[in-house]
């Protein structure tokens, strides 16, 4: 008789091997950790007419319906004027940018610098320069490109974006930050808000202004409608950009108009400047722009100095500002407010940012307020002397403080006479600078649109055992189990044969 010890040992090893195989497989599956592939970063430079602002955005590498969930993590204002001001000295562009770019390098992990995309979008200031001097505009862009190619980031180009693009990107930013595209449900998953209405966007820059919203009849045929796809949904957005209707360029047109109507070329009264304020400006400062070309004096001497005296006259200021708008070309057509531009009727809530916000803030207006409140605050503000205004706005730079009365009147005519807002729907305009820690600016919408082109990465799975070790253990234990099984089968066959032999021997054994 064969001993039973080998059989017991083989059975024990077979059982242990099977148990270990099942245990390792269960642990490997149940204890795996799904890791995010980490964060991606993007840098957008908003090269406006009056300044350049650097924004750093980040978003999870896995995306929601092809669009990254983007948030602003850093903002830096580049010292000095906008890039269009460097047309005669492009070599001086690098130094102001260095300070902000060095801070950006500290904000983004070093190992991600090479994979971080950097974009520069230039707006109305460069659009005007290109119209006025295309060679100079190209030289400015070439200088910027040379600068950024030497940086450690993945430079994706410097482009002059169109007015409609600027408007739509601002609309995207406003609605994204207001939670109109995505929200978290009870399970903390990102979902599309149920029946949430989008908001219109009003942007007032230095050289242009934009209005963007979804009209009542989004299928209505307006030339200025653009289709946007975000988070798996399509939006038909009406948008229009008014060149030369930015705050700075509009004020230059007013200064040129006042000079044109003045009896003297050396001293001019300005009803929009505060009482007792006086400043000397060169004719080139306000007549050197493409926007004021038609208002240049017959005898144009760029370096000629003109002294403007503030008279603080609210009524006359309104009258002069109204002349900056052409309300006659539309001939009282309801869908044609001014300058012959057709616009659908404004609908729903709007967010007004950039220059709109700063002017309203200067008037000390916050939250919801009526059109009557706005008018009375504007009238009071415009009646102040320069000494009183400096006391009211202690931290404002002179160039801004002196012009807030003009800005307020300009905003009134733009919104009420231009876009057809009235006392009834005025409270639906929300004047805001930011939501949370994110600025309301076209640059975030630009980044959101660009993330549609950045491929999503799959989620990383971290396992308790390395795949090679896991596979090796499975193979070893499976082979051990098979050997034990074969050995047990062999023992069974040998044991059966021995029993047969023993029976035969028993039968033929002589008595």
PDB file of N, CA, C and O in Angstrom, residues 365-412:
ATOM      1  N   UNK A 365     -22.094 102.556  -6.859  1.00  0.00           N
ATOM      2  CA  UNK A 365     -23.316 101.763  -7.012  1.00  0.00           C
ATOM      3  C   UNK A 365     -22.954 100.287  -6.905  1.00  0.00           C
ATOM      4  O   UNK A 365     -21.979  99.832  -7.501  1.00  0.00           O
ATOM      5  N   UNK A 366     -23.737  99.548  -6.134  1.00  0.00           N
ATOM      6  CA  UNK A 366     -23.482  98.112  -5.965  1.00  0.00           C
ATOM      7  C   UNK A 366     -24.792  97.339  -6.043  1.00  0.00           C
ATOM      8  O   UNK A 366     -25.876  97.903  -5.833  1.00  0.00           O
ATOM      9  N   UNK A 367     -24.680  96.042  -6.306  1.00  0.00           N
ATOM     10  CA  UNK A 367     -25.863  95.180  -6.320  1.00  0.00           C
ATOM     11  C   UNK A 367     -26.856  95.593  -7.386  1.00  0.00           C
ATOM     12  O   UNK A 367     -26.500  96.072  -8.460  1.00  0.00           O
ATOM     13  N   UNK A 368     -28.140  95.404  -7.091  1.00  0.00           N
ATOM     14  CA  UNK A 368     -29.205  95.782  -8.032  1.00  0.00           C
ATOM     15  C   UNK A 368     -29.596  97.235  -7.789  1.00  0.00           C
ATOM     16  O   UNK A 368     -29.797  97.659  -6.658  1.00  0.00           O
ATOM     17  N   UNK A 369     -29.702  97.989  -8.848  1.00  0.00           N
ATOM     18  CA  UNK A 369     -30.140  99.384  -8.738  1.00  0.00           C
ATOM     19  C   UNK A 369     -30.917  99.744 -10.006  1.00  0.00           C
ATOM     20  O   UNK A 369     -30.738  99.127 -11.071  1.00  0.00           O
ATOM     21  N   UNK A 370     -31.768 100.719  -9.899  1.00  0.00           N
ATOM     22  CA  UNK A 370     -32.642 101.107 -11.011  1.00  0.00           C
ATOM     23  C   UNK A 370     -31.922 102.076 -11.944  1.00  0.00           C
ATOM     24  O   UNK A 370     -30.866 102.630 -11.616  1.00  0.00           O
ATOM     25  N   UNK A 371     -32.525 102.274 -13.099  1.00  0.00           N
ATOM     26  CA  UNK A 371     -31.995 103.249 -14.048  1.00  0.00           C
ATOM     27  C   UNK A 371     -32.057 104.653 -13.458  1.00  0.00           C
ATOM     28  O   UNK A 371     -31.154 105.477 -13.687  1.00  0.00           O
ATOM     29  N   UNK A 372     -33.076 104.922 -12.667  1.00  0.00           N
ATOM     30  CA  UNK A 372     -33.189 106.223 -11.998  1.00  0.00           C
ATOM     31  C   UNK A 372     -32.040 106.422 -11.012  1.00  0.00           C
ATOM     32  O   UNK A 372     -31.455 107.513 -10.929  1.00  0.00           O
ATOM     33  N   UNK A 373     -31.696 105.365 -10.275  1.00  0.00           N
ATOM     34  CA  UNK A 373     -30.559 105.428  -9.344  1.00  0.00           C
ATOM     35  C   UNK A 373     -29.271 105.739 -10.100  1.00  0.00           C
ATOM     36  O   UNK A 373     -28.446 106.548  -9.651  1.00  0.00           O
ATOM     37  N   UNK A 374     -29.112 105.070 -11.236  1.00  0.00           N
ATOM     38  CA  UNK A 374     -27.903 105.287 -12.051  1.00  0.00           C
ATOM     39  C   UNK A 374     -27.827 106.739 -12.519  1.00  0.00           C
ATOM     40  O   UNK A 374     -26.775 107.392 -12.404  1.00  0.00           O
ATOM     41  N   UNK A 375     -28.933 107.247 -13.048  1.00  0.00           N
ATOM     42  CA  UNK A 375     -28.949 108.617 -13.566  1.00  0.00           C
ATOM     43  C   UNK A 375     -28.663 109.656 -12.481  1.00  0.00           C
ATOM     44  O   UNK A 375     -27.912 110.602 -12.697  1.00  0.00           O
ATOM     45  N   UNK A 376     -29.267 109.479 -11.305  1.00  0.00           N
ATOM     46  CA  UNK A 376     -29.053 110.448 -10.222  1.00  0.00           C
ATOM     47  C   UNK A 376     -27.615 110.387  -9.715  1.00  0.00           C
ATOM     48  O   UNK A 376     -27.007 111.424  -9.424  1.00  0.00           O
ATOM     49  N   UNK A 377     -27.044 109.172  -9.620  1.00  0.00           N
ATOM     50  CA  UNK A 377     -25.650 109.034  -9.185  1.00  0.00           C
ATOM     51  C   UNK A 377     -24.705 109.657 -10.209  1.00  0.00           C
ATOM     52  O   UNK A 377     -23.711 110.313  -9.839  1.00  0.00           O
ATOM     53  N   UNK A 378     -25.016 109.434 -11.491  1.00  0.00           N
ATOM     54  CA  UNK A 378     -24.189 109.996 -12.557  1.00  0.00           C
ATOM     55  C   UNK A 378     -24.224 111.529 -12.521  1.00  0.00           C
ATOM     56  O   UNK A 378     -23.185 112.188 -12.642  1.00  0.00           O
ATOM     57  N   UNK A 379     -25.420 112.104 -12.340  1.00  0.00           N
ATOM     58  CA  UNK A 379     -25.572 113.551 -12.306  1.00  0.00           C
ATOM     59  C   UNK A 379     -24.808 114.153 -11.117  1.00  0.00           C
ATOM     60  O   UNK A 379     -24.110 115.158 -11.253  1.00  0.00           O
ATOM     61  N   UNK A 380     -24.929 113.500  -9.965  1.00  0.00           N
ATOM     62  CA  UNK A 380     -24.220 113.963  -8.770  1.00  0.00           C
ATOM     63  C   UNK A 380     -22.706 113.897  -8.986  1.00  0.00           C
ATOM     64  O   UNK A 380     -21.967 114.843  -8.671  1.00  0.00           O
ATOM     65  N   UNK A 381     -22.227 112.776  -9.530  1.00  0.00           N
ATOM     66  CA  UNK A 381     -20.795 112.562  -9.752  1.00  0.00           C
ATOM     67  C   UNK A 381     -20.237 113.609 -10.712  1.00  0.00           C
ATOM     68  O   UNK A 381     -19.162 114.178 -10.479  1.00  0.00           O
ATOM     69  N   UNK A 382     -20.967 113.854 -11.804  1.00  0.00           N
ATOM     70  CA  UNK A 382     -20.496 114.784 -12.832  1.00  0.00           C
ATOM     71  C   UNK A 382     -20.526 116.235 -12.375  1.00  0.00           C
ATOM     72  O   UNK A 382     -19.969 117.114 -13.040  1.00  0.00           O
ATOM     73  N   UNK A 383     -21.177 116.523 -11.263  1.00  0.00           N
ATOM     74  CA  UNK A 383     -21.267 117.900 -10.751  1.00  0.00           C
ATOM     75  C   UNK A 383     -20.130 118.233  -9.790  1.00  0.00           C
ATOM     76  O   UNK A 383     -20.026 119.374  -9.333  1.00  0.00           O
ATOM     77  N   UNK A 384     -19.285 117.250  -9.484  1.00  0.00           N
ATOM     78  CA  UNK A 384     -18.239 117.459  -8.491  1.00  0.00           C
ATOM     79  C   UNK A 384     -17.039 118.226  -9.064  1.00  0.00           C
ATOM     80  O   UNK A 384     -16.743 118.155 -10.256  1.00  0.00           O
ATOM     81  N   UNK A 385     -16.364 118.931  -8.168  1.00  0.00           N
ATOM     82  CA  UNK A 385     -15.116 119.593  -8.552  1.00  0.00           C
ATOM     83  C   UNK A 385     -13.982 118.568  -8.502  1.00  0.00           C
ATOM     84  O   UNK A 385     -14.138 117.477  -7.937  1.00  0.00           O
ATOM     85  N   UNK A 386     -12.838 118.936  -9.070  1.00  0.00           N
ATOM     86  CA  UNK A 386     -11.700 118.020  -9.084  1.00  0.00           C
ATOM     87  C   UNK A 386     -11.230 117.718  -7.657  1.00  0.00           C
ATOM     88  O   UNK A 386     -10.886 116.581  -7.335  1.00  0.00           O
ATOM     89  N   UNK A 387     -11.260 118.715  -6.774  1.00  0.00           N
ATOM     90  CA  UNK A 387     -10.839 118.503  -5.379  1.00  0.00           C
ATOM     91  C   UNK A 387     -11.774 117.520  -4.681  1.00  0.00           C
ATOM     92  O   UNK A 387     -11.331 116.624  -3.949  1.00  0.00           O
ATOM     93  N   UNK A 388     -13.082 117.654  -4.915  1.00  0.00           N
ATOM     94  CA  UNK A 388     -14.055 116.734  -4.300  1.00  0.00           C
ATOM     95  C   UNK A 388     -13.891 115.320  -4.861  1.00  0.00           C
ATOM     96  O   UNK A 388     -13.994 114.330  -4.135  1.00  0.00           O
ATOM     97  N   UNK A 389     -13.623 115.235  -6.158  1.00  0.00           N
ATOM     98  CA  UNK A 389     -13.499 113.930  -6.810  1.00  0.00           C
ATOM     99  C   UNK A 389     -12.274 113.179  -6.305  1.00  0.00           C
ATOM    100  O   UNK A 389     -12.313 111.952  -6.124  1.00  0.00           O
ATOM    101  N   UNK A 390     -11.211 113.895  -6.080  1.00  0.00           N
ATOM    102  CA  UNK A 390     -10.000 113.259  -5.552  1.00  0.00           C
ATOM    103  C   UNK A 390     -10.241 112.709  -4.147  1.00  0.00           C
ATOM    104  O   UNK A 390      -9.659 111.694  -3.766  1.00  0.00           O
ATOM    105  N   UNK A 391     -11.102 113.367  -3.402  1.00  0.00           N
ATOM    106  CA  UNK A 391     -11.458 112.891  -2.067  1.00  0.00           C
ATOM    107  C   UNK A 391     -12.356 111.652  -2.169  1.00  0.00           C
ATOM    108  O   UNK A 391     -12.236 110.714  -1.385  1.00  0.00           O
ATOM    109  N   UNK A 392     -13.264 111.633  -3.179  1.00  0.00           N
ATOM    110  CA  UNK A 392     -14.179 110.500  -3.377  1.00  0.00           C
ATOM    111  C   UNK A 392     -13.458 109.272  -3.932  1.00  0.00           C
ATOM    112  O   UNK A 392     -13.830 108.135  -3.638  1.00  0.00           O
ATOM    113  N   UNK A 393     -12.445 109.500  -4.755  1.00  0.00           N
ATOM    114  CA  UNK A 393     -11.724 108.398  -5.403  1.00  0.00           C
ATOM    115  C   UNK A 393     -10.232 108.516  -5.079  1.00  0.00           C
ATOM    116  O   UNK A 393      -9.407 108.795  -5.955  1.00  0.00           O
ATOM    117  N   UNK A 394      -9.861 108.301  -3.821  1.00  0.00           N
ATOM    118  CA  UNK A 394      -8.465 108.537  -3.407  1.00  0.00           C
ATOM    119  C   UNK A 394      -7.453 107.609  -4.070  1.00  0.00           C
ATOM    120  O   UNK A 394      -6.293 107.970  -4.224  1.00  0.00           O
ATOM    121  N   UNK A 395      -7.890 106.394  -4.451  1.00  0.00           N
ATOM    122  CA  UNK A 395      -6.931 105.418  -4.988  1.00  0.00           C
ATOM    123  C   UNK A 395      -6.909 105.357  -6.509  1.00  0.00           C
ATOM    124  O   UNK A 395      -6.121 104.612  -7.095  1.00  0.00           O
ATOM    125  N   UNK A 396      -7.765 106.135  -7.158  1.00  0.00           N
ATOM    126  CA  UNK A 396      -7.840 106.084  -8.623  1.00  0.00           C
ATOM    127  C   UNK A 396      -6.744 106.927  -9.262  1.00  0.00           C
ATOM    128  O   UNK A 396      -6.405 108.005  -8.778  1.00  0.00           O
ATOM    129  N   UNK A 397      -6.202 106.413 -10.362  1.00  0.00           N
ATOM    130  CA  UNK A 397      -5.235 107.193 -11.124  1.00  0.00           C
ATOM    131  C   UNK A 397      -5.953 108.366 -11.783  1.00  0.00           C
ATOM    132  O   UNK A 397      -7.130 108.273 -12.130  1.00  0.00           O
ATOM    133  N   UNK A 398      -5.219 109.455 -11.993  1.00  0.00           N
ATOM    134  CA  UNK A 398      -5.807 110.679 -12.544  1.00  0.00           C
ATOM    135  C   UNK A 398      -6.490 110.444 -13.888  1.00  0.00           C
ATOM    136  O   UNK A 398      -7.600 110.910 -14.118  1.00  0.00           O
ATOM    137  N   UNK A 399      -5.831 109.668 -14.751  1.00  0.00           N
ATOM    138  CA  UNK A 399      -6.363 109.461 -16.098  1.00  0.00           C
ATOM    139  C   UNK A 399      -7.724 108.770 -16.070  1.00  0.00           C
ATOM    140  O   UNK A 399      -8.555 108.964 -16.963  1.00  0.00           O
ATOM    141  N   UNK A 400      -7.969 107.954 -15.032  1.00  0.00           N
ATOM    142  CA  UNK A 400      -9.271 107.287 -14.896  1.00  0.00           C
ATOM    143  C   UNK A 400     -10.269 108.168 -14.150  1.00  0.00           C
ATOM    144  O   UNK A 400     -11.427 108.299 -14.545  1.00  0.00           O
ATOM    145  N   UNK A 401      -9.819 108.781 -13.041  1.00  0.00           N
ATOM    146  CA  UNK A 401     -10.713 109.587 -12.206  1.00  0.00           C
ATOM    147  C   UNK A 401     -11.347 110.730 -12.993  1.00  0.00           C
ATOM    148  O   UNK A 401     -12.539 111.007 -12.863  1.00  0.00           O
ATOM    149  N   UNK A 402     -10.560 111.386 -13.833  1.00  0.00           N
ATOM    150  CA  UNK A 402     -11.077 112.531 -14.583  1.00  0.00           C
ATOM    151  C   UNK A 402     -12.101 112.122 -15.635  1.00  0.00           C
ATOM    152  O   UNK A 402     -12.881 112.937 -16.116  1.00  0.00           O
ATOM    153  N   UNK A 403     -12.095 110.818 -16.010  1.00  0.00           N
ATOM    154  CA  UNK A 403     -12.907 110.368 -17.144  1.00  0.00           C
ATOM    155  C   UNK A 403     -14.139 109.568 -16.760  1.00  0.00           C
ATOM    156  O   UNK A 403     -14.896 109.149 -17.643  1.00  0.00           O
ATOM    157  N   UNK A 404     -14.352 109.308 -15.464  1.00  0.00           N
ATOM    158  CA  UNK A 404     -15.499 108.485 -15.070  1.00  0.00           C
ATOM    159  C   UNK A 404     -16.840 109.148 -15.404  1.00  0.00           C
ATOM    160  O   UNK A 404     -17.821 108.457 -15.683  1.00  0.00           O
ATOM    161  N   UNK A 405     -16.905 110.474 -15.369  1.00  0.00           N
ATOM    162  CA  UNK A 405     -18.152 111.156 -15.740  1.00  0.00           C
ATOM    163  C   UNK A 405     -18.465 110.891 -17.207  1.00  0.00           C
ATOM    164  O   UNK A 405     -19.605 110.557 -17.553  1.00  0.00           O
ATOM    165  N   UNK A 406     -17.445 111.019 -18.059  1.00  0.00           N
ATOM    166  CA  UNK A 406     -17.644 110.702 -19.476  1.00  0.00           C
ATOM    167  C   UNK A 406     -18.073 109.243 -19.634  1.00  0.00           C
ATOM    168  O   UNK A 406     -19.018 108.937 -20.369  1.00  0.00           O
ATOM    169  N   UNK A 407     -17.358 108.321 -18.932  1.00  0.00           N
ATOM    170  CA  UNK A 407     -17.659 106.888 -19.054  1.00  0.00           C
ATOM    171  C   UNK A 407     -19.104 106.588 -18.676  1.00  0.00           C
ATOM    172  O   UNK A 407     -19.778 105.794 -19.340  1.00  0.00           O
ATOM    173  N   UNK A 408     -19.586 107.226 -17.601  1.00  0.00           N
ATOM    174  CA  UNK A 408     -20.957 106.986 -17.144  1.00  0.00           C
ATOM    175  C   UNK A 408     -21.968 107.431 -18.199  1.00  0.00           C
ATOM    176  O   UNK A 408     -22.940 106.720 -18.486  1.00  0.00           O
ATOM    177  N   UNK A 409     -21.760 108.604 -18.774  1.00  0.00           N
ATOM    178  CA  UNK A 409     -22.664 109.091 -19.820  1.00  0.00           C
ATOM    179  C   UNK A 409     -22.587 108.226 -21.065  1.00  0.00           C
ATOM    180  O   UNK A 409     -23.603 107.942 -21.709  1.00  0.00           O
ATOM    181  N   UNK A 410     -21.387 107.787 -21.388  1.00  0.00           N
ATOM    182  CA  UNK A 410     -21.205 106.916 -22.557  1.00  0.00           C
ATOM    183  C   UNK A 410     -21.941 105.599 -22.346  1.00  0.00           C
ATOM    184  O   UNK A 410     -22.617 105.094 -23.250  1.00  0.00           O
ATOM    185  N   UNK A 411     -21.826 105.039 -21.133  1.00  0.00           N
ATOM    186  CA  UNK A 411     -22.523 103.783 -20.814  1.00  0.00           C
ATOM    187  C   UNK A 411     -24.035 103.968 -20.910  1.00  0.00           C
ATOM    188  O   UNK A 411     -24.746 103.090 -21.410  1.00  0.00           O
ATOM    189  N   UNK A 412     -24.524 105.104 -20.442  1.00  0.00           N
ATOM    190  CA  UNK A 412     -25.966 105.371 -20.530  1.00  0.00           C
ATOM    191  C   UNK A 412     -26.429 105.322 -21.978  1.00  0.00           C
ATOM    192  O   UNK A 412     -27.398 104.618 -22.317  1.00  0.00           O
TER     193      UNK A 412
END
